[in-house]
PDB file of C-alpha atoms in Angstrom:
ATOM      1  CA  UNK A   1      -4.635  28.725   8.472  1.00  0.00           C
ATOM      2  CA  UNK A   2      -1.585  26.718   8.174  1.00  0.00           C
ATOM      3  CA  UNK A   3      -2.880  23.681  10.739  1.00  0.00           C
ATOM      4  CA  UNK A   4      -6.404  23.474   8.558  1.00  0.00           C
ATOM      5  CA  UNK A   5      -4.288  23.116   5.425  1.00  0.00           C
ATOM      6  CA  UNK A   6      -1.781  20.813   7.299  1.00  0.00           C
ATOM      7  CA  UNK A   7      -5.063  18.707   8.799  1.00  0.00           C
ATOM      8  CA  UNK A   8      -6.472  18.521   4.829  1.00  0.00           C
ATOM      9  CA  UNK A   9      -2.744  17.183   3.603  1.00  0.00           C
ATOM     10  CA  UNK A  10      -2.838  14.535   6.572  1.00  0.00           C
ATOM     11  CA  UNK A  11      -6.303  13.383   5.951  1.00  0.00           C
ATOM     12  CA  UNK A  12      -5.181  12.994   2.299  1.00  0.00           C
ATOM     13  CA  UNK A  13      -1.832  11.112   3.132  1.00  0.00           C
ATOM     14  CA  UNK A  14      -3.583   8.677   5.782  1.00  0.00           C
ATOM     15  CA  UNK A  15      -6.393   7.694   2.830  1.00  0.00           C
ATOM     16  CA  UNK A  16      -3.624   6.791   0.392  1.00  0.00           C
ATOM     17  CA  UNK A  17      -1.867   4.880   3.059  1.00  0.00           C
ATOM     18  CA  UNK A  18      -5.066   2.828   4.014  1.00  0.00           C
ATOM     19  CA  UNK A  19      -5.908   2.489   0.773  1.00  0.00           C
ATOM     20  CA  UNK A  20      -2.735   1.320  -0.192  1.00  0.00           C
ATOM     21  CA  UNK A  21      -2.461  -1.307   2.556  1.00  0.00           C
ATOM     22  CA  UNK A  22      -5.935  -2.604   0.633  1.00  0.00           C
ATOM     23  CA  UNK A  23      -3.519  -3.706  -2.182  1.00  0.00           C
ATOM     24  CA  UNK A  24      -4.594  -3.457  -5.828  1.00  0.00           C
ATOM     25  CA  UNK A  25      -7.704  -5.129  -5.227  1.00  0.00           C
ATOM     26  CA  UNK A  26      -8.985  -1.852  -3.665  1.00  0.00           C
ATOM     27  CA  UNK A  27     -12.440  -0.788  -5.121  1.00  0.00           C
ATOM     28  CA  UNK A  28     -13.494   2.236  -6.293  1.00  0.00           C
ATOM     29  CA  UNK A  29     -15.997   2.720  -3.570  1.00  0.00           C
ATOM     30  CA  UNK A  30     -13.718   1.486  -0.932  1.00  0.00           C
ATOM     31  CA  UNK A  31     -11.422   4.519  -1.886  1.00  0.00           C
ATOM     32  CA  UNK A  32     -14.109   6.908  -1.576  1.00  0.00           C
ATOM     33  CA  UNK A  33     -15.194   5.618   1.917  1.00  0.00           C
ATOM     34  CA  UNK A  34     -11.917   5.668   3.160  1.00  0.00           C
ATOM     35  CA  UNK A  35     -11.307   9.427   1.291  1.00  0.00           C
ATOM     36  CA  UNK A  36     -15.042  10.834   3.791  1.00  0.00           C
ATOM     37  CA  UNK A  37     -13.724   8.682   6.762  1.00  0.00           C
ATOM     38  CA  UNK A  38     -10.538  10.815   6.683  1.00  0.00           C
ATOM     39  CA  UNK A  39     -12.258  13.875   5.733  1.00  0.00           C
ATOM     40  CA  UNK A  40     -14.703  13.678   8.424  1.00  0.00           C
ATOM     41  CA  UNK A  41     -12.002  12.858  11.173  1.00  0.00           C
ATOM     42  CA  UNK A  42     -10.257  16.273  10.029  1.00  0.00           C
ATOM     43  CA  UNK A  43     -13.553  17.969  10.358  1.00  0.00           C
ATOM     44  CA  UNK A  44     -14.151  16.946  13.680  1.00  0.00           C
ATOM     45  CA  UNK A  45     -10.660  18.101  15.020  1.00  0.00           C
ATOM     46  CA  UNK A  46     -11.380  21.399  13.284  1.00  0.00           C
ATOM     47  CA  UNK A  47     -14.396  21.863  15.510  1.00  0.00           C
ATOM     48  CA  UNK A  48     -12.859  20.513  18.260  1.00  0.00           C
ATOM     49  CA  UNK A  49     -10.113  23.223  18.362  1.00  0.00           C
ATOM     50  CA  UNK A  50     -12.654  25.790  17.373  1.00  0.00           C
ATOM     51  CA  UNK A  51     -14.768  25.175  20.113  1.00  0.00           C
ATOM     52  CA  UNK A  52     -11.272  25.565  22.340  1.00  0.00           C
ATOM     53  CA  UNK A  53     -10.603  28.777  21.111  1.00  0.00           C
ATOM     54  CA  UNK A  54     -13.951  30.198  21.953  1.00  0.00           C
ATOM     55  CA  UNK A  55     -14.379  28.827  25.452  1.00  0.00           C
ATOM     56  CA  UNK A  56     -11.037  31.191  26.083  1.00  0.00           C
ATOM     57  CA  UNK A  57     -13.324  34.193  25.662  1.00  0.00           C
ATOM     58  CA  UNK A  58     -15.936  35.409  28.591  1.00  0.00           C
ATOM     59  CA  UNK A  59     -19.487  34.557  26.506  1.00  0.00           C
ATOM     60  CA  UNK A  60     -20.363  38.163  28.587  1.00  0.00           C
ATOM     61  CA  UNK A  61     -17.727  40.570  26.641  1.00  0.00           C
ATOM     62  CA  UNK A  62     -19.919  43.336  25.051  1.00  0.00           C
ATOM     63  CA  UNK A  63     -19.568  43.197  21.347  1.00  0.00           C
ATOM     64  CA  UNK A  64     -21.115  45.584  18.765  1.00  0.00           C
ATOM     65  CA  UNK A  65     -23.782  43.843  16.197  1.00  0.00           C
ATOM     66  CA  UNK A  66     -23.981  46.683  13.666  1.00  0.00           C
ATOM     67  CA  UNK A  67     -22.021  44.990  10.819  1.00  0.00           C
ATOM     68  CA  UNK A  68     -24.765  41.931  11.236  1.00  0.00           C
ATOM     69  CA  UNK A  69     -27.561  44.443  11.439  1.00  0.00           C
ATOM     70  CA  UNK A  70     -25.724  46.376   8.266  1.00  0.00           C
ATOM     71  CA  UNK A  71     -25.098  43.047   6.439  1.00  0.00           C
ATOM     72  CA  UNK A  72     -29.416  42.196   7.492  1.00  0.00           C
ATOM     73  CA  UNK A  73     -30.679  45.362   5.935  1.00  0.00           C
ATOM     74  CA  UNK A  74     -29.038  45.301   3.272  1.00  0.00           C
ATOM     75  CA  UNK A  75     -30.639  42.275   2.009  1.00  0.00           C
ATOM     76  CA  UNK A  76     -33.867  42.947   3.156  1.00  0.00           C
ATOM     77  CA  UNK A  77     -33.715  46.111   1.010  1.00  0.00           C
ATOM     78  CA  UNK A  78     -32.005  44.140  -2.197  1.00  0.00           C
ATOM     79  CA  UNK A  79     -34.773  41.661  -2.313  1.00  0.00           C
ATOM     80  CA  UNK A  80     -38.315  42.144  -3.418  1.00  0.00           C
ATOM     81  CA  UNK A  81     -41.546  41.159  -1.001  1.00  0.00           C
ATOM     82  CA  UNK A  82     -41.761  37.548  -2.301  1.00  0.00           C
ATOM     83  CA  UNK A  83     -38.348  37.257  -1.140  1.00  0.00           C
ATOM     84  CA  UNK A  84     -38.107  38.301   1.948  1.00  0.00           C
ATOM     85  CA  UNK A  85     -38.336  34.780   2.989  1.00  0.00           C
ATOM     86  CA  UNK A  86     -35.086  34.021   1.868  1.00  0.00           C
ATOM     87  CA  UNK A  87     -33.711  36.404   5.149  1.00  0.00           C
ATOM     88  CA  UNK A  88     -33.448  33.274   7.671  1.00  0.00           C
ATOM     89  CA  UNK A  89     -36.247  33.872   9.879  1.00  0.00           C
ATOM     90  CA  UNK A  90     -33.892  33.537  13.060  1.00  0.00           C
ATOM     91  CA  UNK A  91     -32.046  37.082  11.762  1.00  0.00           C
ATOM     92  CA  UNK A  92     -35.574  38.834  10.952  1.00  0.00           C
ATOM     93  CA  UNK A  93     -36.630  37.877  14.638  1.00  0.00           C
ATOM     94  CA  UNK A  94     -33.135  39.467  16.116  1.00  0.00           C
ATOM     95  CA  UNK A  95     -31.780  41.815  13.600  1.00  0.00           C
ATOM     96  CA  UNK A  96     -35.257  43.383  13.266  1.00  0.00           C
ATOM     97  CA  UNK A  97     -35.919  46.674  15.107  1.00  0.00           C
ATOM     98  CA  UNK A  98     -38.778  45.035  17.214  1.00  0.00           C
ATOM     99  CA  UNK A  99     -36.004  42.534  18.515  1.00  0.00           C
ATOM    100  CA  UNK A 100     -36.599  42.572  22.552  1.00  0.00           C
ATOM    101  CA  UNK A 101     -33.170  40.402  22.653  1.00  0.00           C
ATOM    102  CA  UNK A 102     -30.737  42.600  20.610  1.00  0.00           C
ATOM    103  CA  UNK A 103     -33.034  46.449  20.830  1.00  0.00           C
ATOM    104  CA  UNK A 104     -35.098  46.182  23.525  1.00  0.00           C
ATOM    105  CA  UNK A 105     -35.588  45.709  27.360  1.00  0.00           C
ATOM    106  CA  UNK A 106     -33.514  42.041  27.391  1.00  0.00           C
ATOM    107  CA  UNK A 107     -30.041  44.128  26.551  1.00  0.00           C
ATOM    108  CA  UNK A 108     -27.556  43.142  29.237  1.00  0.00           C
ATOM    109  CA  UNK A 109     -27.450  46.514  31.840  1.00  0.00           C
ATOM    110  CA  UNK A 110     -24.862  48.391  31.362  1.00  0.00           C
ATOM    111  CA  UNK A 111     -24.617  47.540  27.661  1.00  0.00           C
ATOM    112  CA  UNK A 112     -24.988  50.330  24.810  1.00  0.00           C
ATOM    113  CA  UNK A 113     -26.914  50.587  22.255  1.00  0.00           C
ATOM    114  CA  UNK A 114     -26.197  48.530  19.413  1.00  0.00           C
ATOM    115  CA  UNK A 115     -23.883  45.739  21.855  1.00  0.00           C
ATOM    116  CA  UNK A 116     -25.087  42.661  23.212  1.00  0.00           C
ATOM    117  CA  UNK A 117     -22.644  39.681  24.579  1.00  0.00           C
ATOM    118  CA  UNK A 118     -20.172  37.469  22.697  1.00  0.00           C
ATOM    119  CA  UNK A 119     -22.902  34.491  23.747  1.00  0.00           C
ATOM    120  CA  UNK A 120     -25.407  36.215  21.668  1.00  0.00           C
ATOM    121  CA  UNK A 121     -23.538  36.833  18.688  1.00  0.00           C
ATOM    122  CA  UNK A 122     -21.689  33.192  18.196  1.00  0.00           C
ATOM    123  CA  UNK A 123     -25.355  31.522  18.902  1.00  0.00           C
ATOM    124  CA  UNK A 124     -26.696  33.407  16.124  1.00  0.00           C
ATOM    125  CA  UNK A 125     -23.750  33.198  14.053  1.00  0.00           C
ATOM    126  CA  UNK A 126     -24.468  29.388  14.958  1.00  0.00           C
ATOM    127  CA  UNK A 127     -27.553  29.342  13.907  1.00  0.00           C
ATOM    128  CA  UNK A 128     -27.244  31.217  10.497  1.00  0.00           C
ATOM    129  CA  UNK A 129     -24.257  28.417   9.360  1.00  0.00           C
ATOM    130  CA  UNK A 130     -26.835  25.831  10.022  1.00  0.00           C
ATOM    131  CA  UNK A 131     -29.139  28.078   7.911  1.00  0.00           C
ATOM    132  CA  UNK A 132     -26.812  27.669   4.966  1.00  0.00           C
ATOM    133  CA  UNK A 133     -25.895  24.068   5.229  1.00  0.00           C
ATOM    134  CA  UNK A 134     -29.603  22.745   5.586  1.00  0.00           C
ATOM    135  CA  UNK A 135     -30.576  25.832   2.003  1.00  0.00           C
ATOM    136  CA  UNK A 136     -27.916  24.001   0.170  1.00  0.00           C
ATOM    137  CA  UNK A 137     -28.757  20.249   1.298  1.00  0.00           C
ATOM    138  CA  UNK A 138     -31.378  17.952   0.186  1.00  0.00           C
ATOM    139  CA  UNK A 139     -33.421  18.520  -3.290  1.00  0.00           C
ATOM    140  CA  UNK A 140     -35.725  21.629  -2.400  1.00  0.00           C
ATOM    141  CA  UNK A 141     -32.039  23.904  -1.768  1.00  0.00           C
ATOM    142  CA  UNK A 142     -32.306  27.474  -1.625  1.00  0.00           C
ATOM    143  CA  UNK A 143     -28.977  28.888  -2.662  1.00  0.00           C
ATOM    144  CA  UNK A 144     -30.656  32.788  -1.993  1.00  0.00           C
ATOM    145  CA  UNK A 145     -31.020  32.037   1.509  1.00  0.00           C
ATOM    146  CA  UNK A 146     -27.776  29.963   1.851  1.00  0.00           C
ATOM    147  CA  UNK A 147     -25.580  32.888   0.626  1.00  0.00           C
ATOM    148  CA  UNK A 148     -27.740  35.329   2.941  1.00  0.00           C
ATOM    149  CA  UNK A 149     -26.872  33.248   5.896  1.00  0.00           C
ATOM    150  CA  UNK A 150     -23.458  32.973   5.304  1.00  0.00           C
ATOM    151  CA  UNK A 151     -23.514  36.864   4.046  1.00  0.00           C
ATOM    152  CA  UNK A 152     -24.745  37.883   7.723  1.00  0.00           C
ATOM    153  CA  UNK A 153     -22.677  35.187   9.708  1.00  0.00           C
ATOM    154  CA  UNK A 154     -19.645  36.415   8.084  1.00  0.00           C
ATOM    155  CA  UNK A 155     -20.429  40.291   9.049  1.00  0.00           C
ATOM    156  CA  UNK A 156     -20.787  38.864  12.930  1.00  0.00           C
ATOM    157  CA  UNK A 157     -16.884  37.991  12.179  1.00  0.00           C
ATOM    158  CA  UNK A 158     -16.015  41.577  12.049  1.00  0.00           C
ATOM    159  CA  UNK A 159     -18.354  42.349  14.916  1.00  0.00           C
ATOM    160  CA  UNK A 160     -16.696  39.958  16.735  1.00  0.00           C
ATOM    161  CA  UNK A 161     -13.341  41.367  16.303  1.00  0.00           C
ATOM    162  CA  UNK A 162     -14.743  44.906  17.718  1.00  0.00           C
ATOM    163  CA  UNK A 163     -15.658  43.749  20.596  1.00  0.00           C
ATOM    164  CA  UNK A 164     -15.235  45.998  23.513  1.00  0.00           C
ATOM    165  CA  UNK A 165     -12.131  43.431  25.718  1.00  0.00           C
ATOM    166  CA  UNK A 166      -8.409  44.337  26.917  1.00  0.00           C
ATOM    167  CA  UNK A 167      -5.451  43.246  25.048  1.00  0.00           C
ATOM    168  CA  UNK A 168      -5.443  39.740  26.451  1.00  0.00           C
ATOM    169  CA  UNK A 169      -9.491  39.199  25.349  1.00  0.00           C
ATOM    170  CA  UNK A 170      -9.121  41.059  22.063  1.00  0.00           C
ATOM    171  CA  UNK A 171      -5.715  38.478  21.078  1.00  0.00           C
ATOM    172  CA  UNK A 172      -8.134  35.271  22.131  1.00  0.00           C
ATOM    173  CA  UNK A 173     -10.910  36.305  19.738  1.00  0.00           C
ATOM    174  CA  UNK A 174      -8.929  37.434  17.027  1.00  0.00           C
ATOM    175  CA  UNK A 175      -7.302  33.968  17.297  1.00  0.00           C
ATOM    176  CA  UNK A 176     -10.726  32.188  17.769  1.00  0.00           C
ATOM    177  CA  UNK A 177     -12.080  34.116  14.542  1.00  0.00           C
ATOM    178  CA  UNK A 178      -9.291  34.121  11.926  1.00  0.00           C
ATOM    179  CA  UNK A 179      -9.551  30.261  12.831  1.00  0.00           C
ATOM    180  CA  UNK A 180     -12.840  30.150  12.165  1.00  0.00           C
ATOM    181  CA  UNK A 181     -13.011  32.278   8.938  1.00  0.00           C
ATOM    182  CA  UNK A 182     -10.887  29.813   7.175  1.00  0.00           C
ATOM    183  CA  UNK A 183     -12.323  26.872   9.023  1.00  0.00           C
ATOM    184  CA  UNK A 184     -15.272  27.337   7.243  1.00  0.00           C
ATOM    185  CA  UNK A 185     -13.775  28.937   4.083  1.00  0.00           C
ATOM    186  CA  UNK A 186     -12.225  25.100   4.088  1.00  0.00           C
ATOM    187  CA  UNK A 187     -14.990  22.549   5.578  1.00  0.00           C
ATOM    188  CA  UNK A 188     -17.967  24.454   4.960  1.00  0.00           C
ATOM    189  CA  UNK A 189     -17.750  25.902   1.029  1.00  0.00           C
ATOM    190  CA  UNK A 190     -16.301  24.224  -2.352  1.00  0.00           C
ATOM    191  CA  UNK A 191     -15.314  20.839  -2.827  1.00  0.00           C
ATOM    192  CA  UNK A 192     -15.214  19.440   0.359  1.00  0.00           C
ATOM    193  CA  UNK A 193     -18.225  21.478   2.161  1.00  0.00           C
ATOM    194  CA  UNK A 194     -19.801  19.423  -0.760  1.00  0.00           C
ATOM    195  CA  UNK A 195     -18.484  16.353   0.066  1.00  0.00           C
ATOM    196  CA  UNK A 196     -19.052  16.412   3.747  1.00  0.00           C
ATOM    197  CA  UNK A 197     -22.401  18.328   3.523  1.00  0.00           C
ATOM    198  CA  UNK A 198     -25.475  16.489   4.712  1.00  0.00           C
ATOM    199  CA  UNK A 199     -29.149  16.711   4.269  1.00  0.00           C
ATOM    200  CA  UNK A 200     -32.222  18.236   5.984  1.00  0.00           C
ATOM    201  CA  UNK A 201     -32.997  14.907   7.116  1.00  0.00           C
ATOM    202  CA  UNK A 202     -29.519  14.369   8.562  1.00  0.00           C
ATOM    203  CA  UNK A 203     -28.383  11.589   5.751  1.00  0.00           C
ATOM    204  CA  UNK A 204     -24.734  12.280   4.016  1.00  0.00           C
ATOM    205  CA  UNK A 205     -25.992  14.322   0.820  1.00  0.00           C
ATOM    206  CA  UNK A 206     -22.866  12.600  -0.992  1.00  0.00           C
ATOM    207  CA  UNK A 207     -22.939   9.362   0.006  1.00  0.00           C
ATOM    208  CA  UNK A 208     -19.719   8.015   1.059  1.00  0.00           C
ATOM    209  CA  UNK A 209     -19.202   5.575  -1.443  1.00  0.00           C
ATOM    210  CA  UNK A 210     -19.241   8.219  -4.359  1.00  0.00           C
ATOM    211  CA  UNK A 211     -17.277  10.419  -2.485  1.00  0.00           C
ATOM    212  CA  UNK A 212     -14.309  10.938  -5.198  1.00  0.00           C
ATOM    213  CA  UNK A 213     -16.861  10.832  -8.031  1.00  0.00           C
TER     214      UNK A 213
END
């Protein structure tokens, strides 16, 4: 928590100090390039170190996926037929009864009911961030399904921190997810998950130059 809000304050102080060495001729759209550059370097660390955190935990630990599967049916029963569409189709295919990968014959052995691995879980949790980003990019967004995505990947959190590991396991992905909650609380929502959000297409959605408009 502390090093994300420390990373934001030095990404602020190191665009006032480059902009400053720019002297008073500085543009407006100078400042704002500089402002993303920083931004964006601050991002990257974040995943950086996220990615570090979760390569400390064996990708085989059996974890629970009920709160997903909660969080999945309960917005498949709040929305109406025409909507079901806004359920990212990569958490109808696994979250679904009929899943073979989560339900069926493809469940690790020696894995209960309603477990699969720590691999399975972050790559959809993966997946259903990139859901959001891309439903709240571009100009055909689709704030339903962005909040649904986020809604389910958020629930894998607390799945995550059930998984079944020993003391040593269990302090790694408690680490790996509290860092993650607010690294995306931070990079991925408000202000700057605006700012540093980018389109279907892959283009900056703000472009840099209008960064501080």
């Amino acid at each position: 928590d502390n090093l994300l809000d420390t990373r934001l304050r030095v990404a602020a102080q190191r665009a006032d100090e480059r902009i400053g060495e720019l002297g008073p001729k500085v543009t407006r759209e100078q400042t704002n390039i500089i402002a993303r550059e920083e931004l964006e370097s601050a991002l990257q660390a974040g995943v950086t170190q996220q990615r570090e955190l979760y390569a400390r935990i064996p990708e085989d630990t059996a974890a629970p996926f009920n709160a997903a599967r909660s969080a999945f049916e309960r917005h498949r029963a709040e929305l109406g037929s025409a909507q079901q569409t806004d359920i990212p189709g990569v958490a109808r295919r696994l979250l679904s009864e009929k899943s073979e990968a989560f339900f069926g014959s493809h469940r690790p052995p020696g894995f209960r009911d309603g477990e699969t691995t720590i691999k399975e879980l972050r790559s959809l949790q993966s997946k259903l961030r990139a859901e959001a980003r891309n439903a709240r990019a571009g100009d055909r967004k689709n704030l339903n399904m962005a909040r649904i995505s986020d809604s389910i990947a958020d629930a894998i959190d607390d799945d995550l921190m059930n998984a079944a590991a020993g003391p040593e396991v269990a302090d790694a992905i408690s680490t790996a997810v509290n860092f993650s909650r607010n690294f995306n609380e931070r990079f991925n929502r408000g202000t700057v998950g605006k700012i540093l959000s980018r389109s279907v297409a892959g283009g900056k959605q703000v472009p840099a130059g209008l960064t501080l408009e």
